[in-house]
Amino acid sequence: MQKEEILKALAGVKYPPYSRDIVSFGMVKYVKISGSFAEIGIFTGGDETLALRIIKEASELLHSKFPGSKFEVSLLKEDPSKKEAPKPKSGTLSETKIKIAVASGKGGVGKSTVAVNLARAMARIFSSGEQARVGLMDCDIHGPSATMLFGQKVYPSVSPDEKIIPPQIGGVKTISMGMLVSDEQPLLWRGPMVTSAIRQFAEEVLWGELDAMVLDLPPGTGDAVLSVVQTVPLSGAIIVTTPNSLAAATALRGANVFGKSGVKILGVVNNMAFLEMPDGSKNFIFGEKSASETADKLGVPIIAEIPIDKTLQEAESSEKSEKIFDDLARKILD
């Protein structure tokens, strides 16, 4: 069950006396999906009796279209788009100089792989010996992958005042839900619990003084992404996509969250851009133009073209890939 499928179904609900539907009128203000459960918020701004009738019709339509799924269709008292978005609290991560979000419009584009390898590259610049000057905050609460990508399962400790002490992995201070629960345990959490976990990562972890932090965001534009934007004073964001046309199209939707929140988009990372052949030529398996079209629409450059390289998902990446990420880190810092 995808957001687009739900909106397509809701397009069958008309707003009388007009022939237009509630989706084209912009009355569907949000769709939040968690497994087989979805929350839908609708604001009509009109007669309450009519509004309640629309809510009832929308609920019945969704249950008939998606048998076995559960829906909570709410009538909103005011248009949430008119509200000013909450701002990060002053002092949050104040000892961290640069905070970069790594985001994508959809899953499966290698966003976490990019985030972890970018953090490693930052550590090669800033960290030395036992002194870690770079942080990685894995904000993908439902699908944490930092521990797998680092190649080791490590656990945080707790300070005497009950603050979380993040473990250091290769010059990177890291916190991830994957360190707090077993790999097999499903996280059936709704929005408020996800928001609380991210706030705890930002405000109750002893990060100390850092030169840079990379925040691995979950795909899409859901609660977790909004929570990061509203909790952490970000320095900027990079958008990860692949040459696949679907990934590139949804990357635009993911990027719009930052544009509306005043967070600067630094550029697009074209991941899995090509496969390097034994003779040095490039095989563009997924195409060539989609990522550049996304960057053009956002008005930002492509700041990295990352080839397919299986070592990026291992504890140590290849020298070629390390150089690509070193260059990416320096572009971001510049």
mmCIF file of N, CA and C in Angstrom, residues 58-156:
data_model
loop_
_atom_site.group_PDB
_atom_site.id
_atom_site.type_symbol
_atom_site.label_atom_id
_atom_site.label_comp_id
_atom_site.label_asym_id
_atom_site.label_seq_id
_atom_site.Cartn_x
_atom_site.Cartn_y
_atom_site.Cartn_z
ATOM 1 N N ALA A 58 -14.860 8.821 2.608
ATOM 2 C CA ALA A 58 -13.460 8.508 2.352
ATOM 3 C C ALA A 58 -13.037 7.248 3.104
ATOM 4 N N SER A 59 -13.452 7.135 4.358
ATOM 5 C CA SER A 59 -13.111 5.965 5.171
ATOM 6 C C SER A 59 -13.701 4.688 4.575
ATOM 7 N N GLU A 60 -14.974 4.751 4.196
ATOM 8 C CA GLU A 60 -15.620 3.575 3.615
ATOM 9 C C GLU A 60 -14.982 3.181 2.297
ATOM 10 N N LEU A 61 -14.606 4.171 1.492
ATOM 11 C CA LEU A 61 -13.988 3.899 0.196
ATOM 12 C C LEU A 61 -12.624 3.210 0.375
ATOM 13 N N LEU A 62 -11.836 3.701 1.314
ATOM 14 C CA LEU A 62 -10.507 3.126 1.546
ATOM 15 C C LEU A 62 -10.606 1.689 2.059
ATOM 16 N N HIS A 63 -11.530 1.452 2.964
ATOM 17 C CA HIS A 63 -11.678 0.097 3.496
ATOM 18 C C HIS A 63 -12.149 -0.878 2.414
ATOM 19 N N SER A 64 -12.937 -0.388 1.469
ATOM 20 C CA SER A 64 -13.386 -1.269 0.384
ATOM 21 C C SER A 64 -12.289 -1.502 -0.646
ATOM 22 N N LYS A 65 -11.451 -0.489 -0.863
ATOM 23 C CA LYS A 65 -10.367 -0.608 -1.848
ATOM 24 C C LYS A 65 -9.196 -1.434 -1.318
ATOM 25 N N PHE A 66 -8.966 -1.346 0.006
ATOM 26 C CA PHE A 66 -7.819 -2.028 0.606
ATOM 27 C C PHE A 66 -8.296 -2.930 1.747
ATOM 28 N N PRO A 67 -8.980 -4.019 1.430
ATOM 29 C CA PRO A 67 -9.442 -4.920 2.487
ATOM 30 C C PRO A 67 -8.247 -5.510 3.246
ATOM 31 N N GLY A 68 -8.379 -5.576 4.551
ATOM 32 C CA GLY A 68 -7.273 -6.085 5.365
ATOM 33 C C GLY A 68 -6.388 -4.997 5.928
ATOM 34 N N SER A 69 -6.497 -3.786 5.390
ATOM 35 C CA SER A 69 -5.735 -2.653 5.909
ATOM 36 C C SER A 69 -6.604 -1.838 6.872
ATOM 37 N N LYS A 70 -5.945 -1.091 7.733
ATOM 38 C CA LYS A 70 -6.660 -0.258 8.695
ATOM 39 C C LYS A 70 -6.400 1.216 8.399
ATOM 40 N N PHE A 71 -7.433 2.034 8.553
ATOM 41 C CA PHE A 71 -7.329 3.456 8.242
ATOM 42 C C PHE A 71 -7.905 4.302 9.371
ATOM 43 N N GLU A 72 -7.269 5.416 9.601
ATOM 44 C CA GLU A 72 -7.789 6.412 10.535
ATOM 45 C C GLU A 72 -7.897 7.727 9.764
ATOM 46 N N VAL A 73 -9.123 8.063 9.360
ATOM 47 C CA VAL A 73 -9.357 9.272 8.568
ATOM 48 C C VAL A 73 -9.872 10.361 9.506
ATOM 49 N N SER A 74 -9.108 11.448 9.613
ATOM 50 C CA SER A 74 -9.428 12.506 10.578
ATOM 51 C C SER A 74 -9.824 13.797 9.875
ATOM 52 N N LEU A 75 -10.785 14.497 10.476
ATOM 53 C CA LEU A 75 -11.162 15.821 10.014
ATOM 54 C C LEU A 75 -10.329 16.849 10.780
ATOM 55 N N LEU A 76 -9.507 17.591 10.077
ATOM 56 C CA LEU A 76 -8.621 18.567 10.705
ATOM 57 C C LEU A 76 -9.363 19.869 10.981
ATOM 58 N N LYS A 77 -9.096 20.450 12.137
ATOM 59 C CA LYS A 77 -9.752 21.698 12.533
ATOM 60 C C LYS A 77 -9.193 22.901 11.776
ATOM 61 N N GLU A 78 -7.913 22.805 11.384
ATOM 62 C CA GLU A 78 -7.295 23.902 10.630
ATOM 63 C C GLU A 78 -6.312 23.336 9.628
ATOM 64 N N ASP A 79 -5.979 24.134 8.653
ATOM 65 C CA ASP A 79 -5.061 23.716 7.592
ATOM 66 C C ASP A 79 -3.637 23.694 8.154
ATOM 67 N N PRO A 80 -2.994 22.511 8.254
ATOM 68 C CA PRO A 80 -1.648 22.454 8.831
ATOM 69 C C PRO A 80 -0.611 23.213 8.018
ATOM 70 N N SER A 81 -0.877 23.437 6.725
ATOM 71 C CA SER A 81 0.091 24.159 5.896
ATOM 72 C C SER A 81 0.178 25.630 6.280
ATOM 73 N N LYS A 82 -0.834 26.133 7.011
ATOM 74 C CA LYS A 82 -0.822 27.533 7.432
ATOM 75 C C LYS A 82 -0.007 27.743 8.697
ATOM 76 N N LYS A 83 0.295 26.635 9.392
ATOM 77 C CA LYS A 83 1.063 26.745 10.622
ATOM 78 C C LYS A 83 2.544 26.931 10.324
ATOM 79 N N GLU A 84 3.217 27.678 11.163
ATOM 80 C CA GLU A 84 4.660 27.819 11.030
ATOM 81 C C GLU A 84 5.320 26.561 11.571
ATOM 82 N N ALA A 85 6.233 25.988 10.795
ATOM 83 C CA ALA A 85 6.898 24.758 11.208
ATOM 84 C C ALA A 85 7.731 24.993 12.462
ATOM 85 N N PRO A 86 7.711 24.025 13.399
ATOM 86 C CA PRO A 86 8.525 24.163 14.602
ATOM 87 C C PRO A 86 10.006 24.299 14.255
ATOM 88 N N LYS A 87 10.720 25.099 15.009
ATOM 89 C CA LYS A 87 12.148 25.313 14.786
ATOM 90 C C LYS A 87 12.955 24.474 15.774
ATOM 91 N N PRO A 88 14.181 24.080 15.393
ATOM 92 C CA PRO A 88 15.027 23.358 16.341
ATOM 93 C C PRO A 88 15.291 24.193 17.587
ATOM 94 N N LYS A 89 15.390 23.514 18.742
ATOM 95 C CA LYS A 89 15.690 24.212 19.983
ATOM 96 C C LYS A 89 17.109 24.776 19.922
ATOM 97 N N SER A 90 17.277 25.974 20.449
ATOM 98 C CA SER A 90 18.610 26.563 20.489
ATOM 99 C C SER A 90 19.492 25.710 21.391
ATOM 100 N N GLY A 91 20.696 25.461 20.951
ATOM 101 C CA GLY A 91 21.618 24.662 21.741
ATOM 102 C C GLY A 91 21.699 23.218 21.310
ATOM 103 N N THR A 92 20.758 22.734 20.472
ATOM 104 C CA THR A 92 20.804 21.343 20.020
ATOM 105 C C THR A 92 22.019 21.115 19.138
ATOM 106 N N LEU A 93 22.864 20.180 19.533
ATOM 107 C CA LEU A 93 24.096 19.847 18.803
ATOM 108 C C LEU A 93 24.945 21.088 18.541
ATOM 109 N N SER A 94 24.972 21.984 19.518
ATOM 110 C CA SER A 94 25.712 23.243 19.350
ATOM 111 C C SER A 94 27.219 23.038 19.253
ATOM 112 N N GLU A 95 27.709 21.900 19.746
ATOM 113 C CA GLU A 95 29.143 21.628 19.683
ATOM 114 C C GLU A 95 29.553 20.916 18.397
ATOM 115 N N THR A 96 28.591 20.719 17.510
ATOM 116 C CA THR A 96 28.876 20.112 16.207
ATOM 117 C C THR A 96 28.857 21.207 15.143
ATOM 118 N N LYS A 97 29.977 21.376 14.448
ATOM 119 C CA LYS A 97 30.113 22.506 13.530
ATOM 120 C C LYS A 97 29.244 22.352 12.280
ATOM 121 N N ILE A 98 29.292 21.189 11.662
ATOM 122 C CA ILE A 98 28.590 20.986 10.389
ATOM 123 C C ILE A 98 27.683 19.775 10.516
ATOM 124 N N LYS A 99 26.413 19.941 10.117
ATOM 125 C CA LYS A 99 25.434 18.852 10.225
ATOM 126 C C LYS A 99 24.784 18.646 8.853
ATOM 127 N N ILE A 100 25.092 17.515 8.224
ATOM 128 C CA ILE A 100 24.647 17.243 6.864
ATOM 129 C C ILE A 100 23.648 16.094 6.851
ATOM 130 N N ALA A 101 22.458 16.332 6.309
ATOM 131 C CA ALA A 101 21.448 15.281 6.162
ATOM 132 C C ALA A 101 21.628 14.586 4.822
ATOM 133 N N VAL A 102 21.523 13.272 4.835
ATOM 134 C CA VAL A 102 21.560 12.473 3.608
ATOM 135 C C VAL A 102 20.165 11.896 3.420
ATOM 136 N N ALA A 103 19.496 12.288 2.336
ATOM 137 C CA ALA A 103 18.081 11.943 2.152
ATOM 138 C C ALA A 103 17.836 11.362 0.769
ATOM 139 N N SER A 104 16.649 10.768 0.610
ATOM 140 C CA SER A 104 16.237 10.251 -0.698
ATOM 141 C C SER A 104 14.721 10.250 -0.762
ATOM 142 N N GLY A 105 14.189 10.163 -1.958
ATOM 143 C CA GLY A 105 12.748 10.117 -2.118
ATOM 144 C C GLY A 105 12.189 8.726 -1.884
ATOM 145 N N LYS A 106 12.989 7.696 -2.163
ATOM 146 C CA LYS A 106 12.516 6.323 -2.016
ATOM 147 C C LYS A 106 13.636 5.448 -1.477
ATOM 148 N N GLY A 107 13.252 4.248 -1.028
ATOM 149 C CA GLY A 107 14.235 3.301 -0.528
ATOM 150 C C GLY A 107 14.923 2.560 -1.665
ATOM 151 N N GLY A 108 16.014 1.893 -1.333
ATOM 152 C CA GLY A 108 16.703 1.065 -2.320
ATOM 153 C C GLY A 108 17.685 1.790 -3.204
ATOM 154 N N VAL A 109 17.968 3.071 -2.913
ATOM 155 C CA VAL A 109 18.905 3.818 -3.758
ATOM 156 C C VAL A 109 20.305 3.876 -3.138
ATOM 157 N N GLY A 110 20.500 3.214 -1.984
ATOM 158 C CA GLY A 110 21.817 3.201 -1.362
ATOM 159 C C GLY A 110 22.111 4.418 -0.512
ATOM 160 N N LYS A 111 21.056 5.028 0.029
ATOM 161 C CA LYS A 111 21.230 6.241 0.836
ATOM 162 C C LYS A 111 22.079 5.985 2.073
ATOM 163 N N SER A 112 21.805 4.894 2.784
ATOM 164 C CA SER A 112 22.566 4.580 3.991
ATOM 165 C C SER A 112 24.014 4.258 3.655
ATOM 166 N N THR A 113 24.226 3.586 2.537
ATOM 167 C CA THR A 113 25.594 3.300 2.094
ATOM 168 C C THR A 113 26.351 4.594 1.845
ATOM 169 N N VAL A 114 25.693 5.553 1.218
ATOM 170 C CA VAL A 114 26.312 6.855 0.975
ATOM 171 C C VAL A 114 26.591 7.561 2.299
ATOM 172 N N ALA A 115 25.634 7.521 3.227
ATOM 173 C CA ALA A 115 25.796 8.218 4.510
ATOM 174 C C ALA A 115 26.977 7.664 5.296
ATOM 175 N N VAL A 116 27.077 6.344 5.396
ATOM 176 C CA VAL A 116 28.153 5.726 6.170
ATOM 177 C C VAL A 116 29.505 6.009 5.530
ATOM 178 N N ASN A 117 29.602 5.884 4.213
ATOM 179 C CA ASN A 117 30.882 6.122 3.548
ATOM 180 C C ASN A 117 31.254 7.603 3.529
ATOM 181 N N LEU A 118 30.268 8.473 3.542
ATOM 182 C CA LEU A 118 30.554 9.901 3.674
ATOM 183 C C LEU A 118 31.098 10.190 5.071
ATOM 184 N N ALA A 119 30.511 9.581 6.093
ATOM 185 C CA ALA A 119 31.013 9.764 7.461
ATOM 186 C C ALA A 119 32.443 9.257 7.579
ATOM 187 N N ARG A 120 32.738 8.130 6.945
ATOM 188 C CA ARG A 120 34.110 7.610 6.946
ATOM 189 C C ARG A 120 35.068 8.600 6.291
ATOM 190 N N ALA A 121 34.619 9.184 5.186
ATOM 191 C CA ALA A 121 35.468 10.158 4.489
ATOM 192 C C ALA A 121 35.704 11.391 5.350
ATOM 193 N N MET A 122 34.641 11.847 6.028
ATOM 194 C CA MET A 122 34.796 12.982 6.944
ATOM 195 C C MET A 122 35.792 12.639 8.056
ATOM 196 N N ALA A 123 35.738 11.389 8.532
ATOM 197 C CA ALA A 123 36.650 10.968 9.603
ATOM 198 C C ALA A 123 38.096 10.958 9.117
ATOM 199 N N ARG A 124 38.302 10.616 7.854
ATOM 200 C CA ARG A 124 39.676 10.643 7.319
ATOM 201 C C ARG A 124 40.222 12.065 7.277
ATOM 202 N N ILE A 125 39.321 13.032 7.230
ATOM 203 C CA ILE A 125 39.742 14.435 7.218
ATOM 204 C C ILE A 125 39.949 14.963 8.631
ATOM 205 N N PHE A 126 39.017 14.653 9.541
ATOM 206 C CA PHE A 126 38.997 15.308 10.854
ATOM 207 C C PHE A 126 39.505 14.445 12.013
ATOM 208 N N SER A 127 39.217 13.149 11.985
ATOM 209 C CA SER A 127 39.542 12.318 13.138
ATOM 210 C C SER A 127 41.000 11.854 13.083
ATOM 211 N N SER A 128 41.575 11.581 14.261
ATOM 212 C CA SER A 128 42.941 11.078 14.329
ATOM 213 C C SER A 128 43.093 10.195 15.556
ATOM 214 N N GLY A 129 43.665 9.006 15.349
ATOM 215 C CA GLY A 129 43.871 8.093 16.460
ATOM 216 C C GLY A 129 42.566 7.738 17.144
ATOM 217 N N GLU A 130 42.551 7.916 18.463
ATOM 218 C CA GLU A 130 41.370 7.602 19.254
ATOM 219 C C GLU A 130 40.406 8.774 19.349
ATOM 220 N N GLN A 131 40.782 9.905 18.762
ATOM 221 C CA GLN A 131 39.949 11.106 18.867
ATOM 222 C C GLN A 131 38.996 11.183 17.680
ATOM 223 N N ALA A 132 37.745 10.795 17.896
ATOM 224 C CA ALA A 132 36.729 10.854 16.849
ATOM 225 C C ALA A 132 36.129 12.261 16.807
ATOM 226 N N ARG A 133 36.184 12.878 15.648
ATOM 227 C CA ARG A 133 35.664 14.240 15.484
ATOM 228 C C ARG A 133 34.477 14.276 14.520
ATOM 229 N N VAL A 134 33.938 13.099 14.194
ATOM 230 C CA VAL A 134 32.825 12.996 13.239
ATOM 231 C C VAL A 134 31.749 12.113 13.857
ATOM 232 N N GLY A 135 30.477 12.462 13.626
ATOM 233 C CA GLY A 135 29.365 11.673 14.127
ATOM 234 C C GLY A 135 28.490 11.150 13.006
ATOM 235 N N LEU A 136 27.838 10.036 13.256
ATOM 236 C CA LEU A 136 26.824 9.501 12.343
ATOM 237 C C LEU A 136 25.579 9.203 13.156
ATOM 238 N N MET A 137 24.483 9.901 12.838
ATOM 239 C CA MET A 137 23.204 9.657 13.497
ATOM 240 C C MET A 137 22.296 8.931 12.511
ATOM 241 N N ASP A 138 22.035 7.657 12.800
ATOM 242 C CA ASP A 138 21.183 6.843 11.940
ATOM 243 C C ASP A 138 19.734 7.096 12.338
ATOM 244 N N CYS A 139 19.068 7.956 11.585
ATOM 245 C CA CYS A 139 17.685 8.343 11.892
ATOM 246 C C CYS A 139 16.650 7.446 11.221
ATOM 247 N N ASP A 140 17.111 6.423 10.515
ATOM 248 C CA ASP A 140 16.177 5.486 9.893
ATOM 249 C C ASP A 140 15.750 4.491 10.967
ATOM 250 N N ILE A 141 14.793 4.895 11.783
ATOM 251 C CA ILE A 141 14.399 4.130 12.969
ATOM 252 C C ILE A 141 13.841 2.759 12.602
ATOM 253 N N HIS A 142 13.023 2.699 11.564
ATOM 254 C CA HIS A 142 12.407 1.431 11.185
ATOM 255 C C HIS A 142 13.360 0.517 10.420
ATOM 256 N N GLY A 143 14.357 1.084 9.760
ATOM 257 C CA GLY A 143 15.283 0.265 8.973
ATOM 258 C C GLY A 143 16.733 0.635 9.212
ATOM 259 N N PRO A 144 17.204 0.554 10.465
ATOM 260 C CA PRO A 144 18.588 0.943 10.753
ATOM 261 C C PRO A 144 19.586 0.006 10.081
ATOM 262 N N SER A 145 20.645 0.556 9.518
ATOM 263 C CA SER A 145 21.605 -0.290 8.804
ATOM 264 C C SER A 145 23.056 0.087 9.070
ATOM 265 N N ALA A 146 23.289 1.078 9.950
ATOM 266 C CA ALA A 146 24.659 1.538 10.191
ATOM 267 C C ALA A 146 25.552 0.420 10.704
ATOM 268 N N THR A 147 25.049 -0.383 11.648
ATOM 269 C CA THR A 147 25.892 -1.432 12.219
ATOM 270 C C THR A 147 26.289 -2.466 11.172
ATOM 271 N N MET A 148 25.378 -2.787 10.272
ATOM 272 C CA MET A 148 25.696 -3.753 9.208
ATOM 273 C C MET A 148 26.736 -3.190 8.254
ATOM 274 N N LEU A 149 26.598 -1.901 7.911
ATOM 275 C CA LEU A 149 27.526 -1.285 6.969
ATOM 276 C C LEU A 149 28.915 -1.079 7.576
ATOM 277 N N PHE A 150 28.968 -0.854 8.883
ATOM 278 C CA PHE A 150 30.264 -0.743 9.551
ATOM 279 C C PHE A 150 30.897 -2.115 9.775
ATOM 280 N N GLY A 151 30.096 -3.161 9.632
ATOM 281 C CA GLY A 151 30.640 -4.504 9.739
ATOM 282 C C GLY A 151 30.826 -5.011 11.145
ATOM 283 N N GLN A 152 30.257 -4.351 12.130
ATOM 284 C CA GLN A 152 30.369 -4.835 13.507
ATOM 285 C C GLN A 152 29.195 -4.340 14.348
ATOM 286 N N LYS A 153 28.795 -5.187 15.286
ATOM 287 C CA LYS A 153 27.706 -4.849 16.193
ATOM 288 C C LYS A 153 28.313 -4.317 17.486
ATOM 289 N N VAL A 154 28.154 -3.040 17.723
ATOM 290 C CA VAL A 154 28.675 -2.416 18.939
ATOM 291 C C VAL A 154 27.520 -1.799 19.704
ATOM 292 N N TYR A 155 27.738 -1.586 20.990
ATOM 293 C CA TYR A 155 26.649 -1.106 21.836
ATOM 294 C C TYR A 155 27.061 0.171 22.560
ATOM 295 N N PRO A 156 26.148 1.107 22.706
ATOM 296 C CA PRO A 156 26.456 2.323 23.473
ATOM 297 C C PRO A 156 26.490 2.031 24.962
#
